[in-house]
Tab-separated table of C-alpha atoms in Angstrom:
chain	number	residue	atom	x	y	z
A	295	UNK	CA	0.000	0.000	0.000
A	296	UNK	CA	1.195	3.265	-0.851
A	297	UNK	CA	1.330	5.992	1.963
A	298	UNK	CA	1.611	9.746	2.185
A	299	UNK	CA	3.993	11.812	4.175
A	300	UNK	CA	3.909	16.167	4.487
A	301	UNK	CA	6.446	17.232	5.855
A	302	UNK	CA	6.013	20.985	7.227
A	303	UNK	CA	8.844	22.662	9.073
A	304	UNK	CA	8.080	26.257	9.483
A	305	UNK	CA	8.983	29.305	11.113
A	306	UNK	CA	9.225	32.893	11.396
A	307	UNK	CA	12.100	34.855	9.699
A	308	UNK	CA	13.990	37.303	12.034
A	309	UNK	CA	13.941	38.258	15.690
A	310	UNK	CA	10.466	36.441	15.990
A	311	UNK	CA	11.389	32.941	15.617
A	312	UNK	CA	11.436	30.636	18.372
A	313	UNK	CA	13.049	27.275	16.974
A	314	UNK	CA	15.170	26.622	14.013
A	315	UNK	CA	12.179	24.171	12.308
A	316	UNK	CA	14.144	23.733	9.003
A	317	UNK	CA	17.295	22.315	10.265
A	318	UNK	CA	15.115	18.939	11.039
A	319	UNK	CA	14.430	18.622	7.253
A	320	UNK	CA	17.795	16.897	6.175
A	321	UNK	CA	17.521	14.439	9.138
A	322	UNK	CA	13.655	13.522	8.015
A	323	UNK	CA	14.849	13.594	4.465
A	324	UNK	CA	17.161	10.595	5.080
A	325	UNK	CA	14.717	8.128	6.121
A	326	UNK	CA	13.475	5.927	3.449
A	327	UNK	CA	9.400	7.312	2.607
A	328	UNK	CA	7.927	3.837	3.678
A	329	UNK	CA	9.395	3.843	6.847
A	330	UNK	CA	8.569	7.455	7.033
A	331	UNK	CA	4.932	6.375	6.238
A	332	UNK	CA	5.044	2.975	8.270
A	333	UNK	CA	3.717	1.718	4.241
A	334	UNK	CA	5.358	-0.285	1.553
A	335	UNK	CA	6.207	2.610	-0.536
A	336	UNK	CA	5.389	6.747	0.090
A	337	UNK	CA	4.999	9.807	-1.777
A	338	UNK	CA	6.779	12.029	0.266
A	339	UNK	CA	5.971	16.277	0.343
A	340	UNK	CA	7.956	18.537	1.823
A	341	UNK	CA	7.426	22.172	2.922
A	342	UNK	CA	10.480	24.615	4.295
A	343	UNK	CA	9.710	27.799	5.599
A	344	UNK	CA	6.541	28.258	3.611
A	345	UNK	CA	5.256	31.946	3.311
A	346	UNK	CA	1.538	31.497	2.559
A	347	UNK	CA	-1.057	30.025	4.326
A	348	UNK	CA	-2.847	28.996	1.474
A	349	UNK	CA	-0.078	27.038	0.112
A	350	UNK	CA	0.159	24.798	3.142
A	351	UNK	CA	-3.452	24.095	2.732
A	352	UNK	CA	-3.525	23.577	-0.761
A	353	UNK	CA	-0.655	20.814	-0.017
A	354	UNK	CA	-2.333	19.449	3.493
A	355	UNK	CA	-5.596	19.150	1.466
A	356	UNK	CA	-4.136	17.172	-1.367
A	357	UNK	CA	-2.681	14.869	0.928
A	358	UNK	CA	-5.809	14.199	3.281
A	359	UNK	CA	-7.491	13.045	-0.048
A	360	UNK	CA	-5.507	10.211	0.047
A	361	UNK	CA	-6.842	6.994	0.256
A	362	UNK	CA	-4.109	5.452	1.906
A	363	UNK	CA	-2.110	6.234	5.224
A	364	UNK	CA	-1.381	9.524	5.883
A	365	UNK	CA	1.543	10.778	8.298
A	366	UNK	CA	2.113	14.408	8.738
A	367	UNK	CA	5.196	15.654	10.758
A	368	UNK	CA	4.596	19.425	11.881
A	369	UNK	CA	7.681	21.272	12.915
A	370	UNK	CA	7.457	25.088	13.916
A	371	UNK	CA	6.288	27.344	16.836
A	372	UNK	CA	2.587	28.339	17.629
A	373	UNK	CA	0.998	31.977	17.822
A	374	UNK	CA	-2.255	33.952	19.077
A	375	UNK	CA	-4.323	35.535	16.135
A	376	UNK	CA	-5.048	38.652	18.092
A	377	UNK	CA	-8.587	39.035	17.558
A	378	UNK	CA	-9.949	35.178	18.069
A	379	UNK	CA	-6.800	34.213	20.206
A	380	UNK	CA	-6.758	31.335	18.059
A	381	UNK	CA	-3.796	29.177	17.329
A	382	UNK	CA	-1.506	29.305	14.043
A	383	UNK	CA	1.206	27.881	13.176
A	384	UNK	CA	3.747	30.667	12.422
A	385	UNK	CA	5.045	30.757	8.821
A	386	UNK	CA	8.303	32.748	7.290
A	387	UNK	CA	6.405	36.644	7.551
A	388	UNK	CA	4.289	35.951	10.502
A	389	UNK	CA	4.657	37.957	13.497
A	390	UNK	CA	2.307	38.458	16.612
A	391	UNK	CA	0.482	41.211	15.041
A	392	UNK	CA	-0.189	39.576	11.652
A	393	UNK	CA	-0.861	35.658	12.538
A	394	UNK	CA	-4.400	36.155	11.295
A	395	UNK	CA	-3.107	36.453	7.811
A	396	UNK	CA	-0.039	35.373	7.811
A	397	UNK	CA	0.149	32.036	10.000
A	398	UNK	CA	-1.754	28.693	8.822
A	399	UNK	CA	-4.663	28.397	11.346
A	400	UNK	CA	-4.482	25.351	13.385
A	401	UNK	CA	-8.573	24.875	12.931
A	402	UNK	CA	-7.673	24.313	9.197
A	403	UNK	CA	-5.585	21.291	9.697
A	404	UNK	CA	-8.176	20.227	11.921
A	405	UNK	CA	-11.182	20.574	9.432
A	406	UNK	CA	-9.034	19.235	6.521
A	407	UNK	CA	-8.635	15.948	8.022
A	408	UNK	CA	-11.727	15.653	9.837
A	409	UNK	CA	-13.304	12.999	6.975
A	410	UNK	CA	-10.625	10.943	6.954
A	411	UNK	CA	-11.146	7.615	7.674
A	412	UNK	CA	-10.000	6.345	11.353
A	413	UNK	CA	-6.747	5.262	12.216
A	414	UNK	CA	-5.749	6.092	8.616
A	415	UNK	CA	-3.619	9.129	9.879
A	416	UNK	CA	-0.720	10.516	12.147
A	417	UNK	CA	0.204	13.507	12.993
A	418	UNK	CA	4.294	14.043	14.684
A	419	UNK	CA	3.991	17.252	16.342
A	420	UNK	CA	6.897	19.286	17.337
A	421	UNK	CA	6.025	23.242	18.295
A	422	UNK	CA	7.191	26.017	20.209
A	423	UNK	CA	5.335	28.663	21.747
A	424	UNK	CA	5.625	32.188	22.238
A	425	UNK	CA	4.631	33.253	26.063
A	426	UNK	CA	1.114	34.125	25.283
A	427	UNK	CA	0.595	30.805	23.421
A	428	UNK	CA	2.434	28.733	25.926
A	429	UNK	CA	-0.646	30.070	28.760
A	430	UNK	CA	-3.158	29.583	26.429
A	431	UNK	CA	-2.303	26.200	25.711
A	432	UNK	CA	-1.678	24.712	29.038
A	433	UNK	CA	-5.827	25.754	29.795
A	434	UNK	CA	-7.103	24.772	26.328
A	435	UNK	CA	-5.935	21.886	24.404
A	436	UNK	CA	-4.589	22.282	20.451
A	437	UNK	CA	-7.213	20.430	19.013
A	438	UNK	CA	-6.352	18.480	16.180
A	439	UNK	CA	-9.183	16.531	15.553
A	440	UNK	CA	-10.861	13.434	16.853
A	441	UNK	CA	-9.917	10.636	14.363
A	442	UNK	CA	-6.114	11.251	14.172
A	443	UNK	CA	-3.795	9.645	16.381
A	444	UNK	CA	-1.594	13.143	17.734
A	445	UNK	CA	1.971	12.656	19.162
A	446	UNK	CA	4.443	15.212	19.994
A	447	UNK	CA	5.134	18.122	22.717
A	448	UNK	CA	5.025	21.883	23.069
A	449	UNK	CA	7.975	23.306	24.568
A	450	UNK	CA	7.662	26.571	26.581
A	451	UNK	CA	9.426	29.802	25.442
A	452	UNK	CA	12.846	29.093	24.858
A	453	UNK	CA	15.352	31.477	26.852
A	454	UNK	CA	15.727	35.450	25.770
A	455	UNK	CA	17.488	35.683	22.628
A	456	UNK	CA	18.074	32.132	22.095
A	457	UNK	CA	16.474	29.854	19.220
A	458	UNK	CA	15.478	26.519	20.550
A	459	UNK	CA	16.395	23.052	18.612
A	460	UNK	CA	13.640	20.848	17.683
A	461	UNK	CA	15.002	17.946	19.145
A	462	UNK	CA	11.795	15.775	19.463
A	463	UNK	CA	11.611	15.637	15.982
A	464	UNK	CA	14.986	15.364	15.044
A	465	UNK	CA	15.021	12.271	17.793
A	466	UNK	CA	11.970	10.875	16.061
A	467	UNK	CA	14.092	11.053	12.306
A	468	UNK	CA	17.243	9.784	14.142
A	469	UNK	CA	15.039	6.561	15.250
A	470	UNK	CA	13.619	6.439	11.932
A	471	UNK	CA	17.068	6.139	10.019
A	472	UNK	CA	17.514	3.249	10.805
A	473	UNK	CA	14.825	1.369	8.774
A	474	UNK	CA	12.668	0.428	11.166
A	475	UNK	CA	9.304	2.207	12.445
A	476	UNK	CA	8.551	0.804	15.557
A	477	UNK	CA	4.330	1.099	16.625
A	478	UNK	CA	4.011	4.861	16.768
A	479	UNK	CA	3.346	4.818	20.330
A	480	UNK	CA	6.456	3.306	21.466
A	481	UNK	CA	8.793	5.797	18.734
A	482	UNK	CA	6.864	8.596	20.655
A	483	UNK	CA	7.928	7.344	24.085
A	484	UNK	CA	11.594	6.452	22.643
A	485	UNK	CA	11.496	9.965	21.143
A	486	UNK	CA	10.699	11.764	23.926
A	487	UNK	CA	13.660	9.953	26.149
A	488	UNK	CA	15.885	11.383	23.792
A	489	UNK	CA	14.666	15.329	23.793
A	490	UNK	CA	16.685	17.475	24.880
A	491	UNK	CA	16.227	20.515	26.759
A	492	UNK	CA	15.450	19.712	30.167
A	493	UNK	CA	11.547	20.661	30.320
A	494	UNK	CA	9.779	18.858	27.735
A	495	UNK	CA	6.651	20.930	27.210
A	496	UNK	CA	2.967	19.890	27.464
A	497	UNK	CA	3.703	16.415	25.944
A	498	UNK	CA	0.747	15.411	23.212
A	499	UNK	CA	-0.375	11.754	23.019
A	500	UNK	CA	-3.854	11.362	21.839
A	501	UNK	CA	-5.790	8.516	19.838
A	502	UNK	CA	-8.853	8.362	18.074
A	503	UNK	CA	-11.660	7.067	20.003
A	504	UNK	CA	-11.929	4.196	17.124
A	505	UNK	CA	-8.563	3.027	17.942
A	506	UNK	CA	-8.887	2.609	21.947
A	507	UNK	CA	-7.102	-0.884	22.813
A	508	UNK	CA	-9.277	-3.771	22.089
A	509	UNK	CA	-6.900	-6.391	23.879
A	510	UNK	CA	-9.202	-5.858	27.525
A	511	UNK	CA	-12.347	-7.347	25.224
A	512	UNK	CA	-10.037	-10.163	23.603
A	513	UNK	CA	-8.801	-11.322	27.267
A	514	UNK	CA	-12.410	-11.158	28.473
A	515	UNK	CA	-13.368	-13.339	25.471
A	516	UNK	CA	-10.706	-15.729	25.500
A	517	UNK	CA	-11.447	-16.251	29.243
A	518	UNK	CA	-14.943	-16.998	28.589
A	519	UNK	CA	-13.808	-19.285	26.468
A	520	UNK	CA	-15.358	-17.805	23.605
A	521	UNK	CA	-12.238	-18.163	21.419
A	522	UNK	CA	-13.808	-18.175	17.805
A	523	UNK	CA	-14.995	-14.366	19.135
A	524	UNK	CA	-11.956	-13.416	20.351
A	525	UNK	CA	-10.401	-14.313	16.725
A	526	UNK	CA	-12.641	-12.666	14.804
A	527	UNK	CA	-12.297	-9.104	16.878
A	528	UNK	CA	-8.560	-9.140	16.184
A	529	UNK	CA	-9.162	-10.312	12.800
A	530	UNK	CA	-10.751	-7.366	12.373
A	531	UNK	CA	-8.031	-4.993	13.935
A	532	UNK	CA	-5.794	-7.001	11.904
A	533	UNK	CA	-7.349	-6.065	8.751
A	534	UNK	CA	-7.850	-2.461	9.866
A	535	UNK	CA	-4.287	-2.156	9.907
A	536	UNK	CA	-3.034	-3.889	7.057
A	537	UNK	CA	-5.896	-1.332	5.163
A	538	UNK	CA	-4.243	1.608	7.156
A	539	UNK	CA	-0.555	0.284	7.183
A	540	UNK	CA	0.257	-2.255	4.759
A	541	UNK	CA	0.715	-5.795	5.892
A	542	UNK	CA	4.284	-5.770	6.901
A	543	UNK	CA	3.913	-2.981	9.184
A	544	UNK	CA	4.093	-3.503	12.899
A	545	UNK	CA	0.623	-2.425	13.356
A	546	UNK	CA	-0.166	-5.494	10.691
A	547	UNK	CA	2.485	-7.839	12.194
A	548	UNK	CA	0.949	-7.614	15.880
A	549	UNK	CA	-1.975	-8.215	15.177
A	550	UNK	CA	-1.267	-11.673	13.523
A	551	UNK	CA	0.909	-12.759	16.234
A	552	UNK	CA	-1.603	-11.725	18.786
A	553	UNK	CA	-4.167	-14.334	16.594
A	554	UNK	CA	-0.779	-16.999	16.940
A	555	UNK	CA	-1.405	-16.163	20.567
A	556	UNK	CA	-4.985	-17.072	20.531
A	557	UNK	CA	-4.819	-20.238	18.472
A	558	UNK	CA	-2.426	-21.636	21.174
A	559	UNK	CA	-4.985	-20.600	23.633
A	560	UNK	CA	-7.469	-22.416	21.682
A	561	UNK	CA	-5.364	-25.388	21.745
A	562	UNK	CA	-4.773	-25.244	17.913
A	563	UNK	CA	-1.150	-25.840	18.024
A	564	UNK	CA	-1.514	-26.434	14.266
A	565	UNK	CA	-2.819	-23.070	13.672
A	566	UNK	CA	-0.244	-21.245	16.289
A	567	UNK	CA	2.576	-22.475	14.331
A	568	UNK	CA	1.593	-21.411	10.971
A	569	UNK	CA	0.735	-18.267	12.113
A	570	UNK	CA	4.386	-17.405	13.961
A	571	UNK	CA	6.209	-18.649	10.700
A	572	UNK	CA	4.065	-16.550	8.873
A	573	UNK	CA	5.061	-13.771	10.825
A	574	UNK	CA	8.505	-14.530	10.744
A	575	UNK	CA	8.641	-15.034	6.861
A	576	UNK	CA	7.162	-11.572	6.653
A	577	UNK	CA	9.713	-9.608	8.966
A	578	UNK	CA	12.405	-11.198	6.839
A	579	UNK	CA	10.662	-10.546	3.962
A	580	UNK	CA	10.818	-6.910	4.747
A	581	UNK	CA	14.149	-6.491	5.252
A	582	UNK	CA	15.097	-7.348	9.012
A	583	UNK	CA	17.715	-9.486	10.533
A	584	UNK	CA	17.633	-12.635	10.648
A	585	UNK	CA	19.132	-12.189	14.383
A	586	UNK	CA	16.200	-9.787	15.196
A	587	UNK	CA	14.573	-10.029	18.113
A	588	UNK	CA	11.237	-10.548	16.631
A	589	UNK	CA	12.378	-12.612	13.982
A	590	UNK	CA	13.942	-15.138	16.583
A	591	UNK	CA	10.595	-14.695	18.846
A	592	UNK	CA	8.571	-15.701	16.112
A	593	UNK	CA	10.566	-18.570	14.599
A	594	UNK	CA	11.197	-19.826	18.443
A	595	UNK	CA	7.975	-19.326	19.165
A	596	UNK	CA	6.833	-21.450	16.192
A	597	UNK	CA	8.978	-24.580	16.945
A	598	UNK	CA	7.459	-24.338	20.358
A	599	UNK	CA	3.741	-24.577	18.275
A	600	UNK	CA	5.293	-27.338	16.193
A	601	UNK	CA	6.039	-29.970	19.446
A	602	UNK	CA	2.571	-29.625	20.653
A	603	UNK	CA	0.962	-30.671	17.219
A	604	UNK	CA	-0.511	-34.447	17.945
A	605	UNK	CA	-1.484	-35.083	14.282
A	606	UNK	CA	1.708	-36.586	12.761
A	607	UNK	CA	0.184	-35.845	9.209
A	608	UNK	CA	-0.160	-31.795	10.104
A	609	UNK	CA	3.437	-31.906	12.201
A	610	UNK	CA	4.707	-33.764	8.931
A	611	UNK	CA	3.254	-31.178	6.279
A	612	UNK	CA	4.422	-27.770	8.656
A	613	UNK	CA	7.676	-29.584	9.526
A	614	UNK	CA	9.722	-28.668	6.150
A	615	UNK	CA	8.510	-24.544	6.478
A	616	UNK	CA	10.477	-24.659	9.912
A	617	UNK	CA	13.147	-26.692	9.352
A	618	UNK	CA	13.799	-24.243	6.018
A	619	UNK	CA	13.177	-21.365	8.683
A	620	UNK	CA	15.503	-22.807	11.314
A	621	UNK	CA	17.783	-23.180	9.001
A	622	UNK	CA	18.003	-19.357	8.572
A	623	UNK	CA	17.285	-18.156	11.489
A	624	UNK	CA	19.085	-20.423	14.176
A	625	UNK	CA	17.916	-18.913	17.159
A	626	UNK	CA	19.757	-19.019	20.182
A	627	UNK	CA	18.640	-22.578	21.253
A	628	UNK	CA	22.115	-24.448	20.594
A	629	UNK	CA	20.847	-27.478	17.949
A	630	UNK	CA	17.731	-26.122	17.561
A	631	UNK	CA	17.537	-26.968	13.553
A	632	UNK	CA	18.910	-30.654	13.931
A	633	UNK	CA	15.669	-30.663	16.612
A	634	UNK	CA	13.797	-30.444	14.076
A	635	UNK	CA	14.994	-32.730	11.566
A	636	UNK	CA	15.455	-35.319	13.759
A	637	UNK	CA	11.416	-35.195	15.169
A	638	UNK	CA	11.028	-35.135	11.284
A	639	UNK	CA	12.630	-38.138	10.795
A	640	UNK	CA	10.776	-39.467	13.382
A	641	UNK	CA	7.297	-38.206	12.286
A	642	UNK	CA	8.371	-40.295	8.805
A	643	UNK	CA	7.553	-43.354	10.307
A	644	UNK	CA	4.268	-42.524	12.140
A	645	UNK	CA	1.008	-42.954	10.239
């Protein structure tokens, strides 16, 4: 599936500006667009410094008419319109007294992505605030919408005469370089252990109330013993995700091991196993190690699967996919792959 990334860095020319946005373009720049867009491939747009409002909207419009997943990573300091006290994002000519004409109005961003369709889009938010913004904001949320999944910070006025870094971003590019998005909660958290800057702001984690965790009505389900239900609700997450993210993204991938998970709780061992070397065919097949943690959980996880089969015929037909998998990905189970030729061997002579 093919995703869409904007990239917006912008900020004030001058005196006026609060954080050098631009300088986290290069850094963004160098991660590959699918792993930008946690997609198989990306079309990628990217605006630095931008002087008109109506620009930015023409681009942020285009790109919440996408049908696929959408990412947006907002760079750039926030400022009061002076006659609605309203929020914009200040572009390359704004200044206090002009952000009602010449900053992009946060309500727009808002309304432009309010028809999207949930947990299709992500929004990275790094600002800065002025001091009037920074009080305003800690009484009234930025509002962003209700169906995108928001993470981020504001960070308070920076020290007189100094221009702030925006180092949540840049940690969140720095992450993403090397090849691997991890679930966008977890980058946010790893992100935000990496700002810099002592006082990280009014720190911005929201998701759409279509995308609350589901796992509290699996357990419930699987401890009823209504397995068959509990399957079918991640089924459904599962295929919400590979809609939204492609099916090799994490989002994707953890849903299909959490279904492993609940075939071995249904006692289909059968089922478990294909599942986990499913799983770990696709991380390989997207590029990670074969020494990966998940990779090795997956594979290990399957020859665990494998042993509990009782029907020789199904243990003889899976056996060959694991012992091929083994084979590449040894784990770090000394013998491991001769285990499972020799229980192959074994399962030869059993009818």
């Amino acid at each position: 599936m093919t995703g869409t990334v904007l990239l917006v860095a912008a900020s004030p020319v001058g005196k006026g500006r609060l954080v050098d946005a631009a300088t986290v373009l290069p850094v963004l720049a160098a991660v590959p667009p699918g792993v930008l867009a946690g997609a198989d491939t990306a079309n990628v747009v990217e605006l630095a410094d931008p002087v008109e409002p109506q620009a930015v909207l023409t681009r942020l419009r285009a790109a919440a008419g996408t049908v696929g997943p959408l990412t947006v990573f907002v760079t750039g300091q926030i400022l009061l319109d002076r006659r609605q006290r309203l929020p914009h994002l200040a572009l390359a000519r704004t200044t206090p007294a002009t952000a009602r004409y010449t900053g992009f109005p946060w309500h727009w961003l808002r309304e432009e992505l309010r028809l999207r369709a949930p947990g299709t889009t992500t929004l990275f938010l790094d600002l800065h605030a002025d001091a009037e913004s920074w009080e305003h904001l800690r009484g009234t949320p930025l509002d962003s919408g209700h169906n995108c999944a928001v993470y981020g910070r504001i960070a308070p006025p920076p020290q007189r005469r100094t221009v702030a870094d925006p180092s949540y971003m840049k940690a969140v590019a720095t992450i993403l370089r090397s090849g691997h998005r991890p679930p966008v909660e977890r980058l946010h958290q790893q992100a935000l252990g990496r700002t810099t800057g002592g006082h990280p702001g009014i720190v911005l984690t929201a998701r759409p109330p279509g995308a609350s965790d589901p796992h509290a009505a699996i357990s419930a389900a699987v401890q009823a013993g209504r397995h068959t239900d509990a399957d079918g609700l991640a089924a459904r997450w599962e295929q919400a995700a590979v809609r939204a993210h492609g099916a090799a993204s994490e989002e994707a991938l953890h849903w299909t091991e959490v279904r492993a998970d609940l075939a071995m709780f249904a006692g289909d061992a059968a089922r478990s196993c294909r599942t986990w070397l499913a799983v770990a065919s696709a991380r390989l097949a997207a590029g990670q190690a074969q020494d990966a943690p998940a990779v090795e959980a997956a594979v290990d996880r399957a020859h665990h699967q494998w042993g509990e089969i009782r029907d020789p015929l199904r243990a003889r037909e899976i056996g060959p996919v694991l012992a091929d998998l083994r084979g590449r990905v040894p784990g770090r189970r000394m013998g491991a792959l001769d285990h499972v030729q020799r229980q192959l061997r074994q399962l030869q002579t059993q009818s």
